[in-house]
Short mmCIF file of C-alpha atoms and ligand atoms in Angstrom, two decimals:
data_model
loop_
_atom_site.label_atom_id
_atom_site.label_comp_id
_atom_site.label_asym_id
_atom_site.label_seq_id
_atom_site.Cartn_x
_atom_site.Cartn_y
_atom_site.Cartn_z
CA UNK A 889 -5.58 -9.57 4.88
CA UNK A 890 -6.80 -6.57 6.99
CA UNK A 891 -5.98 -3.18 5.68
CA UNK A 892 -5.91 -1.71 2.29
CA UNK A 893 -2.63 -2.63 0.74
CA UNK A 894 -3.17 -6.07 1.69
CA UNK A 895 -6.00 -6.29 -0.33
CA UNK A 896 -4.45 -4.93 -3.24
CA UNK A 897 -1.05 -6.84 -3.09
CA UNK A 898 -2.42 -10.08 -1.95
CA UNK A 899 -5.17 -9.83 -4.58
CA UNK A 900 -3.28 -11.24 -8.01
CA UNK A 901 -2.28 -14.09 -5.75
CA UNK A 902 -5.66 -14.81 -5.33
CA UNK A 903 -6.79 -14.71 -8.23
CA UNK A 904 -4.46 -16.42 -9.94
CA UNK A 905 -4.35 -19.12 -7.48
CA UNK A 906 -8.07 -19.53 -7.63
CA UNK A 907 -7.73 -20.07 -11.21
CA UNK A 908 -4.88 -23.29 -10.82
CA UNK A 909 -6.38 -26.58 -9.78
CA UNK A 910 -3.47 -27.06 -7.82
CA UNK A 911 -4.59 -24.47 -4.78
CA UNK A 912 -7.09 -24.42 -2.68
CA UNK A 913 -7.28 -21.14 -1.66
CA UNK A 914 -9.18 -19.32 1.38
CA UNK A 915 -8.94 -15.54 2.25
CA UNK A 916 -9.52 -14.77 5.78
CA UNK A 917 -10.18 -10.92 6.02
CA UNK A 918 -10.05 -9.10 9.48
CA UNK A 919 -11.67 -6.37 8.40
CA UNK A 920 -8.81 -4.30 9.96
CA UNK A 921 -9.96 -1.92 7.78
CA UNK A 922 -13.57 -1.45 6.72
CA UNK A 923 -14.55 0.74 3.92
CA UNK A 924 -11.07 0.86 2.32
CA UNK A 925 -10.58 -2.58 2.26
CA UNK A 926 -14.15 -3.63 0.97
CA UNK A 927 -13.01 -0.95 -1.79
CA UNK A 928 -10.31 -2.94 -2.85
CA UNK A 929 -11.88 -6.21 -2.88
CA UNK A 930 -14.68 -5.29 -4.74
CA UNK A 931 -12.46 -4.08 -7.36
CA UNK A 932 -10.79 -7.18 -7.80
CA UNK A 933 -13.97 -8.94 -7.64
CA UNK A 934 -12.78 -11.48 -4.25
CA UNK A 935 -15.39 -12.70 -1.77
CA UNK A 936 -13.88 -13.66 1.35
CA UNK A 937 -14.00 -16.82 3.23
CA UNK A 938 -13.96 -15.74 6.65
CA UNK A 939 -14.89 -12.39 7.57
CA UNK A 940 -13.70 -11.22 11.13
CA UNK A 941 -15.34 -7.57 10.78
CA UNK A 942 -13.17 -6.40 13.46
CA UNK A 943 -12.51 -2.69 12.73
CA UNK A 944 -13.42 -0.11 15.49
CA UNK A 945 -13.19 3.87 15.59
CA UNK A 946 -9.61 4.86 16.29
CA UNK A 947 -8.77 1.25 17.29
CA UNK A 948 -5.46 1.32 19.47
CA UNK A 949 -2.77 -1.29 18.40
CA UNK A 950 -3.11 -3.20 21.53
CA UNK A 951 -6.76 -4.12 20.84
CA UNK A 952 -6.68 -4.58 17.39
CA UNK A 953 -3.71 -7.15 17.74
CA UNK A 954 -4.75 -9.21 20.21
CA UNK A 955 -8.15 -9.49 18.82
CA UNK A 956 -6.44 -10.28 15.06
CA UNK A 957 -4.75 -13.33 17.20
CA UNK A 958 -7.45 -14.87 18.85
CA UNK A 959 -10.11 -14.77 15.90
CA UNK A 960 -7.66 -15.82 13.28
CA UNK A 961 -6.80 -19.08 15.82
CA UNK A 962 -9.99 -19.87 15.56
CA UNK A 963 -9.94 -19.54 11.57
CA UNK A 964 -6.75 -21.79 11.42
CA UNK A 965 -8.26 -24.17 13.40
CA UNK A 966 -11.42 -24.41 11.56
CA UNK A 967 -10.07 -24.13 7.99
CA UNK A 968 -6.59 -26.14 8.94
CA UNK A 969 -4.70 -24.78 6.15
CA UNK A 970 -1.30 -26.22 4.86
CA UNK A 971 0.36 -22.84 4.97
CA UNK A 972 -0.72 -19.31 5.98
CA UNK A 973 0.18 -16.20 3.65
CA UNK A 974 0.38 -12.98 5.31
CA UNK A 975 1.31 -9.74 3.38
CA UNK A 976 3.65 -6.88 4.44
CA UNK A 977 4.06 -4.82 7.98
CA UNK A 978 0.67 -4.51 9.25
CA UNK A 979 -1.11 -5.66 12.51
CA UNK A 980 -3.15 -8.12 11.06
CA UNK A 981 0.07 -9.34 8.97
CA UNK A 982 1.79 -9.58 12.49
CA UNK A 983 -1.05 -10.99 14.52
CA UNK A 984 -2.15 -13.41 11.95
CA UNK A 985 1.53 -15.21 11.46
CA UNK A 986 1.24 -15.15 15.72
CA UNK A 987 -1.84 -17.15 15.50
CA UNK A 988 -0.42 -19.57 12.53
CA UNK A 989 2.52 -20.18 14.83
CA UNK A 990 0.96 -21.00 17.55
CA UNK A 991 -0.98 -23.70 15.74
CA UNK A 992 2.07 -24.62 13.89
CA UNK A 993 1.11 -23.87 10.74
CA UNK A 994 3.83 -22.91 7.78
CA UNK A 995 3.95 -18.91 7.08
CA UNK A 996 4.73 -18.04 3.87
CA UNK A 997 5.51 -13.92 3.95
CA UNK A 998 5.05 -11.59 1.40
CA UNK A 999 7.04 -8.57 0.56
CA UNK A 1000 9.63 -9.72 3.19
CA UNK A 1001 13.03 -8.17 3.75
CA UNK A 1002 12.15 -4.38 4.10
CA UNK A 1003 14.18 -2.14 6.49
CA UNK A 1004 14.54 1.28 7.91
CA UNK A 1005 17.02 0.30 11.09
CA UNK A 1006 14.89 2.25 12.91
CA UNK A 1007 12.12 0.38 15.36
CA UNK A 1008 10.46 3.53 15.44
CA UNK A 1009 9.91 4.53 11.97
CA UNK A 1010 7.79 3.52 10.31
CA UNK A 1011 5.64 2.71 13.27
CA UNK A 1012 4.88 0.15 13.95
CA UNK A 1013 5.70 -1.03 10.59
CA UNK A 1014 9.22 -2.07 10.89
CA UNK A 1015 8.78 -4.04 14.36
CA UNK A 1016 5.77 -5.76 12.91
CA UNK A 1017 7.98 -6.91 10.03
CA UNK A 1018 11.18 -7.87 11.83
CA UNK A 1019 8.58 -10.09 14.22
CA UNK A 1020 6.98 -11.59 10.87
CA UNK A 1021 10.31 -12.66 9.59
CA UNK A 1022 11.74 -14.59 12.72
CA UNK A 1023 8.72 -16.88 12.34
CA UNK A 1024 8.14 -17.25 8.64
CA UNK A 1025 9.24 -20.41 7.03
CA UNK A 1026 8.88 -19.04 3.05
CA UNK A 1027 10.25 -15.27 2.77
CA UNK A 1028 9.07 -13.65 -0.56
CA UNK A 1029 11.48 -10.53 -1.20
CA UNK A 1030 10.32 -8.34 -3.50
CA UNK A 1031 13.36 -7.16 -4.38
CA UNK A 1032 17.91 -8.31 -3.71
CA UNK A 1033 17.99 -5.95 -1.65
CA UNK A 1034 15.36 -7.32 0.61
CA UNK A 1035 16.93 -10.50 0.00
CA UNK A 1036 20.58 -9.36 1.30
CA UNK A 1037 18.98 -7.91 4.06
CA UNK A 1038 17.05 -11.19 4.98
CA UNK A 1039 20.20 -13.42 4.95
CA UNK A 1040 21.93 -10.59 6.66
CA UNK A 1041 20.12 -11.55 9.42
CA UNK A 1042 20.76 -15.18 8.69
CA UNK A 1043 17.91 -16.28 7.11
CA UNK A 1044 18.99 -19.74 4.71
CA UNK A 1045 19.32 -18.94 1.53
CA UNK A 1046 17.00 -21.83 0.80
CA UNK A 1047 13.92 -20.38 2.05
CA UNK A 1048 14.14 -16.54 0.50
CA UNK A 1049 13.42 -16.09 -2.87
CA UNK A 1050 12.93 -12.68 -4.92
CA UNK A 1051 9.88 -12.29 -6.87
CA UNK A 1052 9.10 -8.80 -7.62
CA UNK A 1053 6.29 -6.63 -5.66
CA UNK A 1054 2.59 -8.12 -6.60
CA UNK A 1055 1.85 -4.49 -6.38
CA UNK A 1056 3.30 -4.31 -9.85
CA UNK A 1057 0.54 -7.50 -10.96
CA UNK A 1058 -2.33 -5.67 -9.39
CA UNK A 1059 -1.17 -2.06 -10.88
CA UNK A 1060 -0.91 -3.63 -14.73
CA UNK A 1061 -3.82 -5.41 -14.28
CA UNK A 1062 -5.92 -1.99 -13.52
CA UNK A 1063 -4.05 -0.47 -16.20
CA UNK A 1064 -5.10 -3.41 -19.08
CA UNK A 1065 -8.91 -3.02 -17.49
CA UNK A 1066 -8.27 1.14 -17.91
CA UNK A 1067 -6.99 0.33 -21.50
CA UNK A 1068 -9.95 -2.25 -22.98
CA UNK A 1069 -12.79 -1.35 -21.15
CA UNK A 1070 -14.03 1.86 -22.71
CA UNK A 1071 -16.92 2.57 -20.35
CA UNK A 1072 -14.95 2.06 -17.21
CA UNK A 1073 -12.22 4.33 -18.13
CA UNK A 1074 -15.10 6.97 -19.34
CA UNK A 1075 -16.92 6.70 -15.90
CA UNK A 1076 -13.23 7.53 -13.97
CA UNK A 1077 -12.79 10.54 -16.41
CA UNK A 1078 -16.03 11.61 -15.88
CA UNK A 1079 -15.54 11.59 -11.93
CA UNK A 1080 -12.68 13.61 -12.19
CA UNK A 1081 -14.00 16.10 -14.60
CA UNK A 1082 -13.81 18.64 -12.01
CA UNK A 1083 -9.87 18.48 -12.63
CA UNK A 1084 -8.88 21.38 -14.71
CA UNK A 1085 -6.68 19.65 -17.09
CA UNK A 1086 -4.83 22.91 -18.11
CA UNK A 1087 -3.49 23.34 -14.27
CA UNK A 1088 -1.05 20.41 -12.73
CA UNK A 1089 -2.10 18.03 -10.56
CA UNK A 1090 -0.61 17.13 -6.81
CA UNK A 1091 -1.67 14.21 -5.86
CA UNK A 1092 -1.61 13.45 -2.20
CA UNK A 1093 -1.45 10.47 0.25
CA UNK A 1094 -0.54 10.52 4.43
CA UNK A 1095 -1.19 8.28 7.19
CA UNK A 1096 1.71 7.49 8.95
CA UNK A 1097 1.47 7.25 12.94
CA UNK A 1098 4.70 8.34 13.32
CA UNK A 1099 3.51 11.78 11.61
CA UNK A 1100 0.59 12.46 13.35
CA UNK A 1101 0.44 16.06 14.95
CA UNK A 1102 3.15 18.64 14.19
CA UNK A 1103 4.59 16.49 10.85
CA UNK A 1104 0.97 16.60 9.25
CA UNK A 1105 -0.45 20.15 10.25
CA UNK A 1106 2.91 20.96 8.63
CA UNK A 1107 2.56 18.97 5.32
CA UNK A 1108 -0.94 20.52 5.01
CA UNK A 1109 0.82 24.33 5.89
CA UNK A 1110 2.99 23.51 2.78
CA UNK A 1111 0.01 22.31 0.55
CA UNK A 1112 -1.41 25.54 0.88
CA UNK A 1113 1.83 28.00 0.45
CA UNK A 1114 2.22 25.38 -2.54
CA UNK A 1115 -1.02 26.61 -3.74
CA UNK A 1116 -0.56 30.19 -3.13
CA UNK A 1117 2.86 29.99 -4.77
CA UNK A 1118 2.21 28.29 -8.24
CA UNK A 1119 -0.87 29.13 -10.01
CA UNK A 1120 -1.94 26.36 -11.60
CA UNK A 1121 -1.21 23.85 -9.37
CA UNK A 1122 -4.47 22.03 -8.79
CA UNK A 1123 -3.79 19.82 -5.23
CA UNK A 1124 -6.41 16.08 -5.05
CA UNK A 1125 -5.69 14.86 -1.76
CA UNK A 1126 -8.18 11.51 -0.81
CA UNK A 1127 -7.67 11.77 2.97
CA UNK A 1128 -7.20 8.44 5.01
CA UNK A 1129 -10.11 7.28 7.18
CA UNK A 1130 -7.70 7.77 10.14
CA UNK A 1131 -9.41 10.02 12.24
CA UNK A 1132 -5.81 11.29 13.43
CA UNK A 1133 -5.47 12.43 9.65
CA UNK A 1134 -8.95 13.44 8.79
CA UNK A 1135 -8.97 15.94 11.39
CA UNK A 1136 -5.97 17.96 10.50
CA UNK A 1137 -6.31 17.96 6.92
CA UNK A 1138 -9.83 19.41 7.44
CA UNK A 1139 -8.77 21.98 9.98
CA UNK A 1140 -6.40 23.20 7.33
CA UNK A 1141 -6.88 22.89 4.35
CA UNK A 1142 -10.40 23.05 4.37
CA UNK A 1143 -10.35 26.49 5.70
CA UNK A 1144 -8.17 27.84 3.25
CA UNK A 1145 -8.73 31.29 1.60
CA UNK A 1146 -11.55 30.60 -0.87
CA UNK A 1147 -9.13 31.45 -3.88
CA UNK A 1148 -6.74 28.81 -2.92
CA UNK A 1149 -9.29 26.57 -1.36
CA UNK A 1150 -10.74 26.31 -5.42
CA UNK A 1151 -7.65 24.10 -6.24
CA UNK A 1152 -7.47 22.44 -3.29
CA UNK A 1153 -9.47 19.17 -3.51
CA UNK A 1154 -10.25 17.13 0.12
CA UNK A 1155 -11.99 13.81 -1.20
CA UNK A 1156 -13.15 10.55 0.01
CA UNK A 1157 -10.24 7.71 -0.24
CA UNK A 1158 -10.97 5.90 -3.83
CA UNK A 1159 -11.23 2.86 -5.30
CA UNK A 1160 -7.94 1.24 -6.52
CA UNK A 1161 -8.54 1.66 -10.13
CA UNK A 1162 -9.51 5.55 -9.85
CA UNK A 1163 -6.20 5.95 -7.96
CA UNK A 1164 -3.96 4.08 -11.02
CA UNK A 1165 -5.88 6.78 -12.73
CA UNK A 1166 -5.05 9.28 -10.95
CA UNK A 1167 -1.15 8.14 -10.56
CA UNK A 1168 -1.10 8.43 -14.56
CA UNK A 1169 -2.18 11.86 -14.46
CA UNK A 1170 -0.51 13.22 -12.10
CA UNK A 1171 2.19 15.67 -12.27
CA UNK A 1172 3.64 15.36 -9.05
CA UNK A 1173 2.88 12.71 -6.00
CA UNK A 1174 3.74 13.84 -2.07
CA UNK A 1175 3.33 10.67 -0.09
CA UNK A 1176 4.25 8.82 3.20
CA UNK A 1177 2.69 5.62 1.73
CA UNK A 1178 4.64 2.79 1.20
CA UNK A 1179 2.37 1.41 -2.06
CA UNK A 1180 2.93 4.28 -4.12
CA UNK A 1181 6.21 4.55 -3.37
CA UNK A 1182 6.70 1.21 -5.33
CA UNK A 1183 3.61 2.50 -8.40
CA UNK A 1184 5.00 5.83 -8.86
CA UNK A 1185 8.01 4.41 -10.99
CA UNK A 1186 5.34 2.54 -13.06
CA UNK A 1187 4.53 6.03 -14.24
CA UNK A 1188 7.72 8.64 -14.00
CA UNK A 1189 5.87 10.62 -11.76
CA UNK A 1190 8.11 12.21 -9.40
CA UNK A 1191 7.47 11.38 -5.82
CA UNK A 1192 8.60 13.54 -2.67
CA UNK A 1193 7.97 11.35 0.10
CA UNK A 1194 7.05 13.12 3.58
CA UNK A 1195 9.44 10.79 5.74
CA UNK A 1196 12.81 10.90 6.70
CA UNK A 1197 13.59 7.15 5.76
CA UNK A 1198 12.55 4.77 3.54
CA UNK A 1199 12.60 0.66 3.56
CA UNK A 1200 12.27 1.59 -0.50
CA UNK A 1201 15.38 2.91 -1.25
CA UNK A 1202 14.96 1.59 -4.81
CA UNK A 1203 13.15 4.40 -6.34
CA UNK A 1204 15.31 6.53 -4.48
CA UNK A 1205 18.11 5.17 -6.51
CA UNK A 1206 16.28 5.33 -9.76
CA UNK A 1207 15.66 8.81 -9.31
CA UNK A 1208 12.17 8.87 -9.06
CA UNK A 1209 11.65 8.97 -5.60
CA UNK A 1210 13.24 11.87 -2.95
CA UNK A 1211 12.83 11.76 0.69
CA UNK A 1212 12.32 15.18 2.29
CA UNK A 1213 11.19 14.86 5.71
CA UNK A 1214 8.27 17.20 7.16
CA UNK A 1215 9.33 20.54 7.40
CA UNK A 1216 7.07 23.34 6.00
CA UNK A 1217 9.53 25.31 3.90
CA UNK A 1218 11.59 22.08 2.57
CA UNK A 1219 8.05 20.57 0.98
CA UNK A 1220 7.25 23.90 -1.06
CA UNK A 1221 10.50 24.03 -2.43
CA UNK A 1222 10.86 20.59 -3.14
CA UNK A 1223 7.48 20.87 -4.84
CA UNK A 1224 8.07 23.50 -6.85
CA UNK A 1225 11.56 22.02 -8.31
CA UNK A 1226 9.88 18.64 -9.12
CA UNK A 1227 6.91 20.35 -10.75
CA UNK A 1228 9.51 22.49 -12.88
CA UNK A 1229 10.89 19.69 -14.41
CA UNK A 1230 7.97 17.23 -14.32
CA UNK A 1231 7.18 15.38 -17.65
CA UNK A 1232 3.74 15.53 -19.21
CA UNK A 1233 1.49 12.35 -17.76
CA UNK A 1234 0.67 9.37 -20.17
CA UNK A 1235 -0.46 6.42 -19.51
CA UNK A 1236 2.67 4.07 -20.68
CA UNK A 1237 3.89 2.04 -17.84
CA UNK A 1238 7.43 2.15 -16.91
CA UNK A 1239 10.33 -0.52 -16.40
CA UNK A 1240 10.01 -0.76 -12.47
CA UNK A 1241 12.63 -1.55 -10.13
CA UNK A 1242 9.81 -2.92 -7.61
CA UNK A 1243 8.66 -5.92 -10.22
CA UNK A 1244 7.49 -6.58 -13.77
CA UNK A 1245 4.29 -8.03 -12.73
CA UNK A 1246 5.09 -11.76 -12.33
CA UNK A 1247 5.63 -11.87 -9.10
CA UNK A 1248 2.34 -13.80 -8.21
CA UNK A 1249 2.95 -16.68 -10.87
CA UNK A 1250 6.38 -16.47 -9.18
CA UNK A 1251 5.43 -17.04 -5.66
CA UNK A 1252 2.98 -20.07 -6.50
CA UNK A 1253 5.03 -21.48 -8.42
CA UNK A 1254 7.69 -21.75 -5.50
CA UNK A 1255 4.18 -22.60 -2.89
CA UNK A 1256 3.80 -25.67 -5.55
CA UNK A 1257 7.34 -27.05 -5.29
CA UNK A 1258 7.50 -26.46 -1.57
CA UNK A 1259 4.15 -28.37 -0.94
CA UNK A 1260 4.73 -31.02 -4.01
CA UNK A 1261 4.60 -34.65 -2.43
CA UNK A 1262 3.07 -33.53 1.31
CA UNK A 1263 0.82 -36.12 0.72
CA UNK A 1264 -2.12 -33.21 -0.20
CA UNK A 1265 -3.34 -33.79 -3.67
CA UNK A 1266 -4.34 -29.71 -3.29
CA UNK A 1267 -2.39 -27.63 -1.29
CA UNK A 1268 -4.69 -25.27 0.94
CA UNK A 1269 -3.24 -21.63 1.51
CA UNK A 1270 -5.19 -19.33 3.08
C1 UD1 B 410 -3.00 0.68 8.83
C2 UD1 B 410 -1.67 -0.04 9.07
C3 UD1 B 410 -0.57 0.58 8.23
C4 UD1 B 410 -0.96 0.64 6.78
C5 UD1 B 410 -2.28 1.37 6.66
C6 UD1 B 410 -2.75 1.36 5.23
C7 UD1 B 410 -1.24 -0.96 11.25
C8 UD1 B 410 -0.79 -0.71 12.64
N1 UD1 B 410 -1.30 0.09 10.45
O1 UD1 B 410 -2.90 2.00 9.34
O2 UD1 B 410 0.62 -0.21 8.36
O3 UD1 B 410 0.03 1.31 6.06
O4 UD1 B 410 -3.27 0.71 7.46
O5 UD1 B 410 -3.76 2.31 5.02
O6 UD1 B 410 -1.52 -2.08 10.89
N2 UD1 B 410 -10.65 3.66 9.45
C9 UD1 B 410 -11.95 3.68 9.01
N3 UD1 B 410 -12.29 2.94 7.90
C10 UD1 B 410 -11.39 2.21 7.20
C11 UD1 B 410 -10.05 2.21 7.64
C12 UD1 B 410 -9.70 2.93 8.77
O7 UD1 B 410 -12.80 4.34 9.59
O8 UD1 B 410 -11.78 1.58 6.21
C13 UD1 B 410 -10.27 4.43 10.66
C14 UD1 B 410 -10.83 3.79 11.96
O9 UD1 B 410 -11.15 4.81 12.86
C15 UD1 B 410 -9.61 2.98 12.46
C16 UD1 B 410 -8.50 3.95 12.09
O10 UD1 B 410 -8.86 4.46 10.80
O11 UD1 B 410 -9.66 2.68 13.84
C17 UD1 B 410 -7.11 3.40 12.09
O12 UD1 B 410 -7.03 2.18 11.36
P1 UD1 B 410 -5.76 1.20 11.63
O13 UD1 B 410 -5.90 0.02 10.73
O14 UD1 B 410 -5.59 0.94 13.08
O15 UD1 B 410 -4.51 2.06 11.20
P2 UD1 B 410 -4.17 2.80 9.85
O16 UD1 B 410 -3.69 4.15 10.21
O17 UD1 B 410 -5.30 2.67 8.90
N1 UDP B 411 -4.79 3.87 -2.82
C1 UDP B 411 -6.11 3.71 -3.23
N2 UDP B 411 -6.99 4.74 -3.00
C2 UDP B 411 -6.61 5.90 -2.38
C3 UDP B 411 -5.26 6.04 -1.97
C4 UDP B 411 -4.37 5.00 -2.20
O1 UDP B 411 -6.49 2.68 -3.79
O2 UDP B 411 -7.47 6.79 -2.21
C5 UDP B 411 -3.85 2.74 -3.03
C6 UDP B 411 -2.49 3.05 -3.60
O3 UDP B 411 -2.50 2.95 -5.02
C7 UDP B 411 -1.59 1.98 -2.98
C8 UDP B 411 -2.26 1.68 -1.66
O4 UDP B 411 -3.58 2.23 -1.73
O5 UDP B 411 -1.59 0.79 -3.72
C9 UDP B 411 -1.49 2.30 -0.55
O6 UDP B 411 -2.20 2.19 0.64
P1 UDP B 411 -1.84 3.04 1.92
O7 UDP B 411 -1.17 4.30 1.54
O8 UDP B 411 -3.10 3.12 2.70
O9 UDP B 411 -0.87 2.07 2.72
P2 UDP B 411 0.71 1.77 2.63
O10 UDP B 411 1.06 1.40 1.24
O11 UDP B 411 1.41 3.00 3.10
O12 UDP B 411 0.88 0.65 3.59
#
């Protein structure tokens, strides 16, 4: 794992594979990510095997994957596992199935099947994906219609199974710590007591490369006229370490008018369980982020998603999701409709169409039939 949602998808496979004698389990980070991933595993309370460190300041993808490659050899070779998970559509998901098939090793792929039909968009999301599947011996589809698009491309039935999104695991997990631990959930209320709970909150996400430039500046343009144009909406944006977003969303938003700029709030990116919080109180979610896509149904909160296509048309179907592209005027209005009919926030979780929160016990359950009678007495995934 190298990046943020790695961490917290891959992270209720971890743990409950470190709890079953059957595993062996090692996790190889790349440290794709720094800060936000440390966040994440911290959190979840995993200490890493192998630790590549390999972030650097606005890292081009050329570096990053070939270094990913190399190192994680090196870590396949060393640790010689009998099958290597990798999560999702990042670069260290791509780079790390290159290296465990070049040493020959199984791939077992999480959250497989995703599309857009576009090699552009996301980028470079969807190639990374499409690469990841050609290679992978296991496919874990999150949801059919991953699966029908995996054996669309003539994948064998045999080797795709659907299992749900582990986002859904690590999400109800947060919410059952948020729920018995008393003191926890105290100290997240108490760092977001500069919320003013009689406004509604807008809760923001962005990173995309393919919005950098014009599509952001204009998001943040529409956060502001947002502002301006309903009075007591209160806007918590935690602003990716990107320094492609960083830089925009501080030109503009941080020089709002002072009146506006009051419920305008430009944080730090958070921990995972002050964001579940956050997703529960939230009136309305504006995203490019392919993770809350699939948590935002957990909670009814209505999410406008800053793209013009999706590989998760599910919550598009069920009504809770809308994609409306960047433009400036289009976001405002969109805003304002959703926050018109937006429902009060509670924290009940929601029937999801992205998983029910077995989809961990799921995939090792499928990891101990495939590996049953190799000769292993535990079979070692890293
Ligand atoms: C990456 C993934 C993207 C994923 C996203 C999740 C790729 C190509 N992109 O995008 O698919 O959706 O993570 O957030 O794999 N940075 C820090 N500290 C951090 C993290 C990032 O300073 O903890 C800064 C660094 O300057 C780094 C830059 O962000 O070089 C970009 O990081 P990178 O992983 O290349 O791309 P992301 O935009 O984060
Ligand atoms: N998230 C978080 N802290 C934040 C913002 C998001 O923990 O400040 C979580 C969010 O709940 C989701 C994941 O990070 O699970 C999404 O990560 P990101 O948007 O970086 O990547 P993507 O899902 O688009 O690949």
């Amino acid at each position: 794992m190298g990046t943020r949602p790695e961490a917290i998808k891959l992270a209720p496979l971890v743990k409950a594979a470190e709890a079953d004698r059957t595993f062996d389990i090692q996790v190889c980070i790349t440290g794709q990510h720094r800060s936000m991933l440390d966040q994440v595993l911290d959190v979840f309370g995993i200490t890493p095997d192998y630790d590549l460190n390999l972030m650097k300041p606005a890292q081009s993808l050329a570096e990053v994957t070939s270094r990913i490659v190399t190192e994680v050899s090196g870590v396949i070779r060393h640790a010689r596992p009998e099958c290597v998970l990798v999560q999702g559509d990042t670069t260290t998901a791509f780079a790390a199935s290159l290296a465990a098939f070049y040493e020959k090793v199984p791939i077992a792929h999480v959250e497989a099947g995703l599309r857009t039909s576009d090699k552009y968009s996301p980028f470079p999301e969807e190639a990374n994906r499409r690469f990841i599947s050609s290679i992978a011996d296991l496919h874990f589809a999150p949801t059919p219609w991953a699966r029908a698009n995996l054996l669309r491309e003539g994948h064998p039935e045999s080797a795709v199974f659907v299992t749900g999104n582990s986002v859904i695991d690590a999400l109800i997990w947060v919410m059952n710590v948020l729920k018995s631990d008393a003191r926890l959930r105290r100290q997240v209320e108490d760092r977001f007591a500069f919320l003013n709970p009689e406004r509604r909150l807008v809760l923001i996400t962005g990173h995309r490369r393919e919005s950098f430039g014009g599509p952001i500046r204009r998001m943040c343009e529409a956060l502001v006229d947002l502002v301006e144009q309903v009075p007591d909406a209160e806007i918590l944006y935690p602003v990716h370490l990107n320094p492609n977003v960083q830089e925009p969303v501080n030109a503009i938003l941080g020089s709002a008018h002072p009146l506006l700029r009051e419920r305008i709030h430009l944080i730090a990116p958070v921990d995972y369980v002050s964001f579940v919080y956050l997703m529960a109180r939230a009136h309305l979610i504006i995203t490019d982020s392919g993770g809350v896509q699939e948590e935002a149904p957990s909670f009814g909160v209505p999410v406008l998603v800053t793209r013009d296509r999706t590989e998760r048309p599910e919550g598009v179907e069920a009504g809770v999701a809308k994609l409306i592209g960047t433009d400036r005027k289009r976001i405002v209005e969109e805003a304002i409709r959703s926050l018109d009919v937006s429902r009060s926030p509670s924290m009940t979780i929601h029937r999801s169409p992205y998983g029910d929160g077995l989809a961990s016990s799921r995939m090792l359950e499928n990891l101990r039939e495939r590996f049953a009678g190799t000769g292993a007495e535990r079979a070692r995934v890293s």
